[in-house]
Amino acid sequence: MKTSFLCMRHRRWLCNDPAAALYTWLQCYEQGLRLEQQGQPAPAIRQAGCAMETAEILLCGRRCPERDDITRFTHSALLLGRLLQRQGAFSRAAHYAHGAIDTLQQCLAAGLSEVGAVEACEQLAPLTAPPPGVIDIQARRAARQLH
């Protein structure tokens, strides 16, 4: 999944140091939650994005990812999606949710724990839906076209 919260230098460092990646993920995720609770959405989004990218590094960097890797990645993507939706950035939330689902499906194809990956995709799926009200507008347009 192409994302842009981590710079190339930090990405390389985290790819080469799984312990640092795990620590970085925890720090970013917790900071994202704290900032969300404090009502600071912009920095919370940046922290959640860094957490998601770091969790992806951990997930994809292992030969046999574990359920904890899936959980970290999924929770980070859910946090980012929730924060973006609260800002009205529904299409960005859907973009990142689709990317997360694609990443999980690629891992699934490579032999990842099927149950955990499927559950994670199910949790992320609601973030891919159109924003509230769009469905109603689309349905009304379709009904008008039928008459």
XYZ file of N, CA and C in Angstrom:
441
model
N 0.847 -1.165 0.000
C 0.000 0.000 0.000
C 0.896 1.232 0.000
N 0.625 2.150 -0.875
C 1.400 3.387 -0.936
C 0.800 4.395 0.046
N 1.605 4.797 0.995
C 1.204 5.836 1.933
C 2.358 6.815 2.054
N 2.133 7.893 2.758
C 3.175 8.925 2.778
C 3.310 9.618 4.125
N 3.232 8.865 5.182
C 3.391 9.474 6.494
C 4.832 9.385 6.987
N 5.546 8.341 6.588
C 6.947 8.179 6.982
C 7.857 8.621 5.840
N 8.939 9.289 6.190
C 9.913 9.637 5.159
C 10.726 8.384 4.812
N 11.395 8.435 3.692
C 12.141 7.277 3.208
C 13.231 6.843 4.194
N 13.894 7.790 4.816
C 14.966 7.474 5.765
C 14.420 6.691 6.968
N 13.313 7.179 7.535
C 12.722 6.490 8.679
C 12.156 5.123 8.270
N 11.581 5.054 7.086
C 11.045 3.785 6.591
C 12.161 2.732 6.503
N 13.304 3.116 5.922
C 14.439 2.193 5.811
C 14.916 1.737 7.183
N 15.020 2.703 8.097
C 15.468 2.389 9.452
C 14.520 1.384 10.110
N 13.212 1.619 10.004
C 12.240 0.729 10.634
C 12.212 -0.646 9.963
N 12.411 -0.690 8.665
C 12.464 -1.975 7.953
C 13.649 -2.816 8.423
N 14.728 -2.158 8.793
C 15.944 -2.860 9.204
C 16.035 -3.122 10.699
N 15.091 -2.586 11.474
C 15.148 -2.750 12.923
C 13.745 -3.033 13.464
N 13.325 -4.304 13.458
C 11.969 -4.645 13.910
C 11.654 -4.209 15.339
N 12.632 -4.233 16.217
C 12.389 -3.798 17.601
C 12.067 -2.306 17.639
N 12.805 -1.528 16.860
C 12.526 -0.088 16.780
C 11.171 0.149 16.125
N 10.825 -0.671 15.140
C 9.532 -0.528 14.474
C 8.395 -0.797 15.455
N 8.534 -1.813 16.270
C 7.496 -2.129 17.252
C 7.353 -0.993 18.265
N 8.461 -0.480 18.739
C 8.436 0.643 19.684
C 7.814 1.887 19.029
N 8.206 2.162 17.799
C 7.682 3.321 17.074
C 6.184 3.181 16.858
N 5.750 1.977 16.477
C 4.310 1.770 16.288
C 3.551 2.099 17.573
N 4.016 1.546 18.695
C 3.324 1.754 19.965
C 3.258 3.238 20.318
N 4.366 3.936 20.151
C 4.409 5.366 20.466
C 3.452 6.154 19.578
N 3.476 5.887 18.286
C 2.619 6.619 17.347
C 1.148 6.316 17.588
N 0.829 5.051 17.794
C -0.566 4.658 18.007
C -1.122 5.294 19.281
N -0.380 5.182 20.374
C -0.840 5.765 21.636
C -0.946 7.284 21.547
N 0.013 7.910 20.885
C -0.030 9.368 20.719
C -1.225 9.762 19.857
N -1.516 8.992 18.829
C -2.686 9.257 17.997
C -3.972 9.196 18.808
N -4.081 8.188 19.660
C -5.260 8.074 20.529
C -5.361 9.255 21.493
N -4.224 9.617 22.084
C -4.205 10.747 23.031
C -4.628 12.043 22.345
N -4.071 12.285 21.171
C -4.404 13.504 20.437
C -5.868 13.511 20.005
N -6.389 12.340 19.672
C -7.813 12.245 19.332
C -8.658 12.648 20.537
N -8.313 12.133 21.709
C -9.056 12.455 22.926
C -8.933 13.930 23.290
N -7.819 14.548 22.951
C -7.603 15.969 23.250
C -8.221 16.882 22.199
N -8.836 16.301 21.178
C -9.471 17.101 20.146
C -8.492 17.775 19.193
N -7.374 17.124 18.921
C -6.364 17.653 17.996
C -6.282 16.726 16.781
N -7.223 16.868 15.854
C -7.318 15.887 14.761
C -6.133 15.869 13.798
N -5.592 17.003 13.432
C -4.505 17.002 12.435
C -3.275 16.243 12.929
N -2.762 16.546 14.118
C -1.615 15.757 14.586
C -1.997 14.306 14.880
N -3.242 14.057 15.284
C -3.685 12.681 15.529
C -3.663 11.884 14.231
N -4.074 12.507 13.134
C -4.056 11.841 11.833
C -2.620 11.496 11.437
N -1.699 12.429 11.636
C -0.294 12.154 11.302
C 0.250 10.982 12.120
N -0.057 10.964 13.407
C 0.429 9.880 14.268
C -0.215 8.546 13.878
N -1.510 8.562 13.598
C -2.204 7.332 13.193
C -1.651 6.820 11.864
N -1.354 7.736 10.949
C -0.776 7.345 9.668
C 0.598 6.716 9.837
N 1.414 7.308 10.694
C 2.740 6.726 10.983
C 2.589 5.354 11.641
N 1.616 5.233 12.542
C 1.379 3.945 13.193
C 0.966 2.899 12.165
N 0.092 3.271 11.247
C -0.369 2.313 10.248
C 0.773 1.881 9.329
N 1.569 2.831 8.877
C 2.698 2.479 8.010
C 3.705 1.597 8.742
N 3.961 1.899 9.993
C 4.906 1.100 10.773
C 4.339 -0.300 11.007
N 3.044 -0.375 11.281
C 2.411 -1.687 11.455
C 2.470 -2.485 10.158
N 2.359 -1.806 9.028
C 2.473 -2.490 7.736
C 3.891 -3.045 7.542
N 4.873 -2.273 7.944
C 6.264 -2.752 7.864
C 6.428 -4.021 8.692
N 5.871 -4.021 9.894
C 5.956 -5.197 10.758
C 5.191 -6.379 10.164
N 4.017 -6.115 9.611
C 3.184 -7.164 9.032
C 3.845 -7.798 7.813
N 4.307 -6.974 6.918
C 4.856 -7.467 5.646
C 6.313 -7.886 5.749
N 6.975 -7.497 6.819
C 8.393 -7.796 6.963
C 8.692 -9.164 7.548
N 7.671 -9.870 7.959
C 7.880 -11.197 8.550
C 7.518 -12.280 7.540
N 8.232 -13.370 7.626
C 7.883 -14.512 6.763
C 6.526 -15.071 7.135
N 6.302 -15.200 8.427
C 5.029 -15.732 8.926
C 4.431 -14.721 9.905
N 3.694 -13.749 9.390
C 3.098 -12.763 10.296
C 2.189 -13.433 11.321
N 2.163 -12.853 12.485
C 1.348 -13.392 13.576
C 0.063 -12.588 13.699
N -0.846 -13.105 14.482
C -2.139 -12.431 14.687
C -1.936 -11.025 15.264
N -0.936 -10.855 16.127
C -0.659 -9.531 16.688
C -0.286 -8.534 15.589
N 0.419 -9.000 14.571
C 0.779 -8.129 13.450
C -0.477 -7.654 12.722
N -1.404 -8.580 12.526
C -2.672 -8.238 11.864
C -3.451 -7.251 12.718
N -3.502 -7.507 14.015
C -4.255 -6.645 14.935
C -3.671 -5.235 14.965
N -2.351 -5.126 15.065
C -1.705 -3.803 15.069
C -2.062 -3.034 13.807
N -1.920 -3.689 12.674
C -2.184 -3.051 11.388
C -3.655 -2.631 11.284
N -4.550 -3.520 11.658
C -5.985 -3.242 11.558
C -6.393 -2.101 12.481
N -5.954 -2.136 13.715
C -6.325 -1.076 14.664
C -5.774 0.280 14.224
N -4.586 0.277 13.670
C -4.005 1.530 13.185
C -4.804 2.075 12.009
N -5.190 1.196 11.081
C -5.987 1.621 9.933
C -7.363 2.110 10.372
N -7.958 1.442 11.360
C -9.259 1.871 11.873
C -9.167 3.245 12.540
N -8.098 3.467 13.299
C -7.901 4.771 13.938
C -7.754 5.857 12.884
N -6.921 5.619 11.893
C -6.724 6.609 10.832
C -8.037 6.875 10.102
N -8.755 5.831 9.757
C -10.028 5.996 9.053
C -11.037 6.777 9.868
N -11.147 6.464 11.146
C -12.088 7.171 12.025
C -11.752 8.653 12.108
N -10.465 8.953 12.271
C -10.036 10.352 12.364
C -10.328 11.110 11.069
N -10.052 10.470 9.944
C -10.310 11.127 8.657
C -11.806 11.347 8.444
N -12.617 10.366 8.798
C -14.063 10.529 8.636
C -14.597 11.655 9.515
N -14.082 11.780 10.715
C -14.519 12.876 11.600
C -14.175 14.241 11.017
N -13.157 14.290 10.178
C -12.770 15.536 9.505
C -13.538 15.718 8.193
N -14.396 14.763 7.868
C -15.154 14.842 6.628
C -14.384 14.343 5.415
N -13.228 13.755 5.637
C -12.386 13.254 4.542
C -12.732 11.786 4.269
N -13.988 11.561 3.852
C -14.470 10.202 3.647
C -13.728 9.479 2.531
N -13.399 10.193 1.469
C -12.713 9.523 0.356
C -11.288 9.127 0.757
N -10.624 9.944 1.556
C -9.283 9.564 2.043
C -9.368 8.375 2.983
N -10.383 8.374 3.850
C -10.570 7.235 4.755
C -10.804 5.960 3.944
N -11.634 6.058 2.917
C -11.912 4.899 2.065
C -10.641 4.458 1.332
N -9.858 5.422 0.879
C -8.605 5.114 0.182
C -7.675 4.286 1.071
N -7.477 4.737 2.299
C -6.583 4.019 3.209
C -7.179 2.669 3.620
N -8.501 2.604 3.794
C -9.136 1.327 4.138
C -8.989 0.329 2.993
N -9.206 0.790 1.764
C -9.021 -0.092 0.597
C -7.565 -0.565 0.526
N -6.639 0.341 0.759
C -5.223 -0.030 0.737
C -4.895 -1.054 1.809
N -5.467 -0.879 2.996
C -5.224 -1.827 4.086
C -5.806 -3.199 3.742
N -6.994 -3.203 3.171
C -7.606 -4.470 2.764
C -6.756 -5.139 1.689
N -6.259 -4.362 0.732
C -5.380 -4.918 -0.309
C -4.126 -5.532 0.306
N -3.533 -4.849 1.265
C -2.336 -5.372 1.934
C -2.646 -6.690 2.629
N -3.773 -6.738 3.335
C -4.156 -7.975 4.027
C -4.429 -9.098 3.036
N -5.051 -8.773 1.906
C -5.315 -9.802 0.897
C -4.011 -10.319 0.287
N -3.034 -9.445 0.095
C -1.732 -9.889 -0.411
C -1.049 -10.806 0.592
N -1.144 -10.447 1.862
C -0.562 -11.297 2.908
C -1.304 -12.631 2.981
N -2.610 -12.579 2.802
C -3.415 -13.797 2.806
C -2.984 -14.723 1.673
N -2.760 -14.146 0.505
C -2.302 -14.935 -0.644
C -0.922 -15.538 -0.389
N -0.151 -14.878 0.466
C 1.194 -15.371 0.784
C 1.191 -16.337 1.963
N 0.000 -16.670 2.487
C -0.085 -17.665 3.543
C -0.370 -17.138 4.937
N -0.815 -15.907 5.055
C -1.145 -15.320 6.357
C -2.326 -16.058 6.981
N -2.437 -16.013 8.281
C -3.557 -16.610 9.007
C -4.877 -16.149 8.395
N -5.584 -17.084 7.797
C -6.793 -16.732 7.062
C -7.858 -16.101 7.953
N -8.114 -16.697 9.110
C -9.168 -16.205 9.982
C -8.898 -14.769 10.404
N -7.693 -14.479 10.856
C -7.363 -13.127 11.304
C -7.441 -12.114 10.185
N -6.983 -12.481 9.004
C -7.000 -11.554 7.872
C -8.425 -11.267 7.417
N -9.253 -12.288 7.376
C -10.645 -12.096 6.953
C -11.384 -11.219 7.961
N -11.198 -11.482 9.244
C -11.824 -10.660 10.285
C -11.376 -9.204 10.174
N -10.089 -8.999 9.906
C -9.559 -7.643 9.770
C -10.202 -6.935 8.580
N -10.325 -7.629 7.466
C -10.959 -7.038 6.280
C -12.413 -6.672 6.573
N -13.105 -7.523 7.315
C -14.491 -7.242 7.682
C -14.595 -5.999 8.564
N -13.627 -5.817 9.456
C -13.629 -4.630 10.314
C -13.368 -3.358 9.507
N -12.534 -3.460 8.490
C -12.165 -2.296 7.686
C -13.213 -1.948 6.629
N -14.011 -2.909 6.228
C -14.972 -2.709 5.139
C -15.904 -1.511 5.330
N -16.442 -1.253 6.527
C -17.337 -0.095 6.671
C -16.679 1.245 6.329
N -15.362 1.324 6.462
C -14.665 2.571 6.128
C -14.650 2.834 4.625
N -14.923 1.821 3.835
C -14.882 1.974 2.377
C -16.210 2.467 1.810
N -17.227 2.552 2.640
C -18.559 2.970 2.186
C -18.588 4.472 1.891
N -19.507 4.896 1.025
C -19.649 6.332 0.766
C -20.075 7.064 2.038
N -19.817 8.365 2.102
C -20.196 9.130 3.297
C -21.712 9.120 3.489
N -22.146 9.331 4.720
C -23.579 9.370 4.992
C -24.260 10.413 4.101
N -25.420 10.062 3.607
C -26.172 10.987 2.759
C -25.932 10.768 1.285
N -24.759 10.293 0.909
C -24.462 10.085 -0.509
C -25.335 8.979 -1.069
N -25.556 7.931 -0.295
C -26.380 6.820 -0.753
C -27.794 7.312 -1.015
N -28.334 8.141 -0.109
C -29.682 8.669 -0.288
C -29.783 9.511 -1.550
N -28.772 10.343 -1.775
C -28.765 11.196 -2.966
C -28.699 10.341 -4.224
N -27.852 9.332 -4.210
C -27.727 8.447 -5.369
C -29.028 7.694 -5.611
N -29.669 7.241 -4.552
C -30.938 6.515 -4.701
C -32.021 7.426 -5.279
N -32.073 8.684 -4.800
C -33.077 9.635 -5.325
C -32.836 9.923 -6.803
N -31.573 10.095 -7.168
C -31.258 10.327 -8.599
C -31.683 9.139 -9.445
N -31.397 7.952 -8.972
C -31.774 6.744 -9.715
C -33.276 6.633 -9.842
N -33.999 6.965 -8.770
C -35.466 6.899 -8.803
C -36.021 7.911 -9.805
N -35.442 9.115 -9.828
C -35.890 10.142 -10.793
C -35.665 9.681 -12.223
N -34.557 9.023 -12.448
C -34.237 8.577 -13.805
C -35.216 7.476 -14.258
N -35.724 6.713 -13.316
C -36.682 5.664 -13.656
C -38.045 6.224 -14.023
N -38.407 7.393 -13.530
C -39.744 7.970 -13.781
C -39.785 8.769 -15.006
